[in-house]
């Protein structure tokens, strides 16, 4: 069994390559039960969430070999931020699809960062304007730089703005991106940035909407990544009602995502208003952006298929 570190994952993947891998994976499909949520209560703290995300292929791979089984084990502990640790921790276990033999144990945090950002970029390849050049990233957590790089891999991004409640953290992310050659700056006025962005990518665990629909310009694409429970909300009702709405999976988003669950409950959004999920876009069954002026919104909660596809890609790249 291979033990694959975060550095190994970085070495194995590229954003254009992983976007293609995910496009193929959503087109071909896999078995992916809705992920399990377990609340881990801790007196005197915010507690943690334990997530279990299994998936497996029920077909032979293109090279004729049997498929794979994978499961990601993730914990989300909001109090970690206060002690300088990431809120999200995790591991990914990849197994041989025929024998169940363990093939790889992969750094789950890094795999999640790569696949989440690449899924957002895949959605943007269908939904963002082809000339989108200004990106606003809301949140300065570990995922923020991955989102900036992934969106830049599918659209001609010339300006990147990072906004965070703690400005120093936004500047830290922007500085790291500049060091890699990206034109990135920290932003101080969120509402002003919302009005200028071609793509808004939000990765927070906020329970108060940060993306105000009234501020979005015509033609904008909104990418909501962070909220993963019905209580979390990154975009307000105006953003939902002004946009054509897309999700990674209907089963996950309509059950777990506050940005979808709450508007459905209030009547702001109807299930029929969800235009498509990623598999339908990847298969050409549904159309993405239809005009230059429309606002599009993509909500992801994370699909086990993404982890499986990314884990297989990493394993194959490093096993050679």
PDB file of N, CA and C in Angstrom, residues 237-287:
ATOM      1  N   UNK A 237     -31.105  35.270  -0.563  1.00  0.00           N
ATOM      2  CA  UNK A 237     -32.216  34.902  -1.444  1.00  0.00           C
ATOM      3  C   UNK A 237     -32.150  35.633  -2.779  1.00  0.00           C
ATOM      4  N   UNK A 238     -31.684  36.891  -2.768  1.00  0.00           N
ATOM      5  CA  UNK A 238     -31.576  37.648  -4.022  1.00  0.00           C
ATOM      6  C   UNK A 238     -30.637  36.942  -5.001  1.00  0.00           C
ATOM      7  N   UNK A 239     -29.525  36.418  -4.489  1.00  0.00           N
ATOM      8  CA  UNK A 239     -28.577  35.712  -5.360  1.00  0.00           C
ATOM      9  C   UNK A 239     -29.226  34.472  -5.959  1.00  0.00           C
ATOM     10  N   UNK A 240     -29.985  33.741  -5.150  1.00  0.00           N
ATOM     11  CA  UNK A 240     -30.657  32.531  -5.636  1.00  0.00           C
ATOM     12  C   UNK A 240     -31.717  32.890  -6.677  1.00  0.00           C
ATOM     13  N   UNK A 241     -32.523  33.898  -6.395  1.00  0.00           N
ATOM     14  CA  UNK A 241     -33.634  34.224  -7.289  1.00  0.00           C
ATOM     15  C   UNK A 241     -33.171  34.879  -8.589  1.00  0.00           C
ATOM     16  N   UNK A 242     -32.027  35.566  -8.569  1.00  0.00           N
ATOM     17  CA  UNK A 242     -31.521  36.208  -9.791  1.00  0.00           C
ATOM     18  C   UNK A 242     -30.789  35.234 -10.711  1.00  0.00           C
ATOM     19  N   UNK A 243     -30.400  34.094 -10.188  1.00  0.00           N
ATOM     20  CA  UNK A 243     -29.493  33.203 -10.929  1.00  0.00           C
ATOM     21  C   UNK A 243     -30.212  31.979 -11.481  1.00  0.00           C
ATOM     22  N   UNK A 244     -29.603  31.392 -12.519  1.00  0.00           N
ATOM     23  CA  UNK A 244     -29.922  30.018 -12.916  1.00  0.00           C
ATOM     24  C   UNK A 244     -29.050  29.127 -12.037  1.00  0.00           C
ATOM     25  N   UNK A 245     -29.673  28.195 -11.346  1.00  0.00           N
ATOM     26  CA  UNK A 245     -29.023  27.450 -10.268  1.00  0.00           C
ATOM     27  C   UNK A 245     -28.619  26.048 -10.738  1.00  0.00           C
ATOM     28  N   UNK A 246     -27.378  25.684 -10.410  1.00  0.00           N
ATOM     29  CA  UNK A 246     -26.812  24.382 -10.735  1.00  0.00           C
ATOM     30  C   UNK A 246     -26.183  23.804  -9.466  1.00  0.00           C
ATOM     31  N   UNK A 247     -26.063  22.478  -9.388  1.00  0.00           N
ATOM     32  CA  UNK A 247     -25.489  21.824  -8.204  1.00  0.00           C
ATOM     33  C   UNK A 247     -24.549  20.707  -8.645  1.00  0.00           C
ATOM     34  N   UNK A 248     -23.694  20.264  -7.725  1.00  0.00           N
ATOM     35  CA  UNK A 248     -22.850  19.111  -8.069  1.00  0.00           C
ATOM     36  C   UNK A 248     -23.698  17.844  -8.129  1.00  0.00           C
ATOM     37  N   UNK A 249     -24.490  17.595  -7.079  1.00  0.00           N
ATOM     38  CA  UNK A 249     -25.469  16.506  -7.117  1.00  0.00           C
ATOM     39  C   UNK A 249     -26.756  16.994  -6.465  1.00  0.00           C
ATOM     40  N   UNK A 250     -27.888  16.676  -7.063  1.00  0.00           N
ATOM     41  CA  UNK A 250     -29.165  17.076  -6.469  1.00  0.00           C
ATOM     42  C   UNK A 250     -29.363  16.392  -5.114  1.00  0.00           C
ATOM     43  N   UNK A 251     -28.998  15.108  -5.050  1.00  0.00           N
ATOM     44  CA  UNK A 251     -29.219  14.355  -3.805  1.00  0.00           C
ATOM     45  C   UNK A 251     -28.499  15.002  -2.637  1.00  0.00           C
ATOM     46  N   UNK A 252     -27.268  15.440  -2.849  1.00  0.00           N
ATOM     47  CA  UNK A 252     -26.501  16.056  -1.775  1.00  0.00           C
ATOM     48  C   UNK A 252     -26.940  17.478  -1.486  1.00  0.00           C
ATOM     49  N   UNK A 253     -27.076  18.291  -2.523  1.00  0.00           N
ATOM     50  CA  UNK A 253     -27.351  19.717  -2.334  1.00  0.00           C
ATOM     51  C   UNK A 253     -28.724  19.967  -1.720  1.00  0.00           C
ATOM     52  N   UNK A 254     -29.725  19.196  -2.126  1.00  0.00           N
ATOM     53  CA  UNK A 254     -31.074  19.432  -1.609  1.00  0.00           C
ATOM     54  C   UNK A 254     -31.264  18.890  -0.199  1.00  0.00           C
ATOM     55  N   UNK A 255     -30.300  18.134   0.278  1.00  0.00           N
ATOM     56  CA  UNK A 255     -30.379  17.594   1.637  1.00  0.00           C
ATOM     57  C   UNK A 255     -29.443  18.327   2.597  1.00  0.00           C
ATOM     58  N   UNK A 256     -28.272  18.742   2.112  1.00  0.00           N
ATOM     59  CA  UNK A 256     -27.216  19.195   3.010  1.00  0.00           C
ATOM     60  C   UNK A 256     -26.895  20.680   2.934  1.00  0.00           C
ATOM     61  N   UNK A 257     -27.146  21.318   1.812  1.00  0.00           N
ATOM     62  CA  UNK A 257     -26.643  22.682   1.591  1.00  0.00           C
ATOM     63  C   UNK A 257     -27.667  23.733   1.972  1.00  0.00           C
ATOM     64  N   UNK A 258     -27.342  24.534   2.974  1.00  0.00           N
ATOM     65  CA  UNK A 258     -28.246  25.599   3.383  1.00  0.00           C
ATOM     66  C   UNK A 258     -28.594  26.552   2.261  1.00  0.00           C
ATOM     67  N   UNK A 259     -27.655  26.775   1.340  1.00  0.00           N
ATOM     68  CA  UNK A 259     -27.906  27.683   0.217  1.00  0.00           C
ATOM     69  C   UNK A 259     -28.970  27.142  -0.726  1.00  0.00           C
ATOM     70  N   UNK A 260     -29.263  25.856  -0.654  1.00  0.00           N
ATOM     71  CA  UNK A 260     -30.332  25.249  -1.443  1.00  0.00           C
ATOM     72  C   UNK A 260     -31.512  24.874  -0.552  1.00  0.00           C
ATOM     73  N   UNK A 261     -31.219  24.262   0.598  1.00  0.00           N
ATOM     74  CA  UNK A 261     -32.274  23.778   1.493  1.00  0.00           C
ATOM     75  C   UNK A 261     -33.174  24.912   1.977  1.00  0.00           C
ATOM     76  N   UNK A 262     -32.588  26.018   2.405  1.00  0.00           N
ATOM     77  CA  UNK A 262     -33.397  27.118   2.957  1.00  0.00           C
ATOM     78  C   UNK A 262     -34.260  27.790   1.893  1.00  0.00           C
ATOM     79  N   UNK A 263     -33.738  28.110   0.711  1.00  0.00           N
ATOM     80  CA  UNK A 263     -34.614  28.675  -0.329  1.00  0.00           C
ATOM     81  C   UNK A 263     -35.708  27.701  -0.774  1.00  0.00           C
ATOM     82  N   UNK A 264     -35.425  26.401  -0.762  1.00  0.00           N
ATOM     83  CA  UNK A 264     -36.473  25.429  -1.081  1.00  0.00           C
ATOM     84  C   UNK A 264     -37.576  25.467  -0.023  1.00  0.00           C
ATOM     85  N   UNK A 265     -37.179  25.564   1.239  1.00  0.00           N
ATOM     86  CA  UNK A 265     -38.157  25.574   2.333  1.00  0.00           C
ATOM     87  C   UNK A 265     -39.018  26.833   2.315  1.00  0.00           C
ATOM     88  N   UNK A 266     -38.437  27.951   1.923  1.00  0.00           N
ATOM     89  CA  UNK A 266     -39.172  29.222   1.940  1.00  0.00           C
ATOM     90  C   UNK A 266     -39.948  29.473   0.654  1.00  0.00           C
ATOM     91  N   UNK A 267     -39.684  28.695  -0.383  1.00  0.00           N
ATOM     92  CA  UNK A 267     -40.365  28.896  -1.646  1.00  0.00           C
ATOM     93  C   UNK A 267     -39.639  29.810  -2.609  1.00  0.00           C
ATOM     94  N   UNK A 268     -38.502  30.363  -2.188  1.00  0.00           N
ATOM     95  CA  UNK A 268     -37.705  31.204  -3.088  1.00  0.00           C
ATOM     96  C   UNK A 268     -37.198  30.376  -4.271  1.00  0.00           C
ATOM     97  N   UNK A 269     -36.919  29.095  -4.020  1.00  0.00           N
ATOM     98  CA  UNK A 269     -36.431  28.168  -5.037  1.00  0.00           C
ATOM     99  C   UNK A 269     -37.309  26.923  -5.040  1.00  0.00           C
ATOM    100  N   UNK A 270     -37.622  26.416  -6.234  1.00  0.00           N
ATOM    101  CA  UNK A 270     -38.322  25.144  -6.367  1.00  0.00           C
ATOM    102  C   UNK A 270     -37.346  24.120  -6.926  1.00  0.00           C
ATOM    103  N   UNK A 271     -37.550  22.855  -6.603  1.00  0.00           N
ATOM    104  CA  UNK A 271     -36.625  21.827  -7.101  1.00  0.00           C
ATOM    105  C   UNK A 271     -36.524  21.858  -8.617  1.00  0.00           C
ATOM    106  N   UNK A 272     -37.627  22.190  -9.272  1.00  0.00           N
ATOM    107  CA  UNK A 272     -37.615  22.268 -10.735  1.00  0.00           C
ATOM    108  C   UNK A 272     -36.744  23.417 -11.237  1.00  0.00           C
ATOM    109  N   UNK A 273     -36.441  24.372 -10.359  1.00  0.00           N
ATOM    110  CA  UNK A 273     -35.596  25.509 -10.749  1.00  0.00           C
ATOM    111  C   UNK A 273     -34.120  25.137 -10.796  1.00  0.00           C
ATOM    112  N   UNK A 274     -33.739  24.015 -10.202  1.00  0.00           N
ATOM    113  CA  UNK A 274     -32.343  23.555 -10.282  1.00  0.00           C
ATOM    114  C   UNK A 274     -32.138  23.013 -11.692  1.00  0.00           C
ATOM    115  N   UNK A 275     -31.392  23.748 -12.489  1.00  0.00           N
ATOM    116  CA  UNK A 275     -31.314  23.461 -13.918  1.00  0.00           C
ATOM    117  C   UNK A 275     -30.652  22.123 -14.193  1.00  0.00           C
ATOM    118  N   UNK A 276     -29.534  21.861 -13.518  1.00  0.00           N
ATOM    119  CA  UNK A 276     -28.779  20.640 -13.813  1.00  0.00           C
ATOM    120  C   UNK A 276     -27.795  20.359 -12.703  1.00  0.00           C
ATOM    121  N   UNK A 277     -27.351  19.103 -12.648  1.00  0.00           N
ATOM    122  CA  UNK A 277     -26.217  18.735 -11.819  1.00  0.00           C
ATOM    123  C   UNK A 277     -25.022  18.470 -12.735  1.00  0.00           C
ATOM    124  N   UNK A 278     -23.849  18.351 -12.141  1.00  0.00           N
ATOM    125  CA  UNK A 278     -22.629  18.272 -12.948  1.00  0.00           C
ATOM    126  C   UNK A 278     -22.647  17.106 -13.941  1.00  0.00           C
ATOM    127  N   UNK A 279     -23.191  15.979 -13.554  1.00  0.00           N
ATOM    128  CA  UNK A 279     -23.214  14.829 -14.461  1.00  0.00           C
ATOM    129  C   UNK A 279     -23.999  15.160 -15.728  1.00  0.00           C
ATOM    130  N   UNK A 280     -25.102  15.880 -15.590  1.00  0.00           N
ATOM    131  CA  UNK A 280     -25.917  16.235 -16.751  1.00  0.00           C
ATOM    132  C   UNK A 280     -25.185  17.212 -17.661  1.00  0.00           C
ATOM    133  N   UNK A 281     -24.409  18.121 -17.071  1.00  0.00           N
ATOM    134  CA  UNK A 281     -23.603  19.032 -17.875  1.00  0.00           C
ATOM    135  C   UNK A 281     -22.488  18.272 -18.593  1.00  0.00           C
ATOM    136  N   UNK A 282     -21.823  17.376 -17.862  1.00  0.00           N
ATOM    137  CA  UNK A 282     -20.701  16.633 -18.443  1.00  0.00           C
ATOM    138  C   UNK A 282     -21.156  15.714 -19.567  1.00  0.00           C
ATOM    139  N   UNK A 283     -22.384  15.219 -19.480  1.00  0.00           N
ATOM    140  CA  UNK A 283     -22.913  14.319 -20.510  1.00  0.00           C
ATOM    141  C   UNK A 283     -23.596  15.060 -21.653  1.00  0.00           C
ATOM    142  N   UNK A 284     -23.692  16.387 -21.529  1.00  0.00           N
ATOM    143  CA  UNK A 284     -24.361  17.160 -22.565  1.00  0.00           C
ATOM    144  C   UNK A 284     -25.872  17.032 -22.532  1.00  0.00           C
ATOM    145  N   UNK A 285     -26.418  16.532 -21.430  1.00  0.00           N
ATOM    146  CA  UNK A 285     -27.865  16.366 -21.311  1.00  0.00           C
ATOM    147  C   UNK A 285     -28.573  17.678 -20.995  1.00  0.00           C
ATOM    148  N   UNK A 286     -27.880  18.574 -20.342  1.00  0.00           N
ATOM    149  CA  UNK A 286     -28.417  19.893 -20.016  1.00  0.00           C
ATOM    150  C   UNK A 286     -27.394  20.950 -20.431  1.00  0.00           C
ATOM    151  N   UNK A 287     -27.898  22.127 -20.745  1.00  0.00           N
ATOM    152  CA  UNK A 287     -27.035  23.208 -21.191  1.00  0.00           C
ATOM    153  C   UNK A 287     -26.662  24.101 -20.027  1.00  0.00           C
TER     154      UNK A 287
END
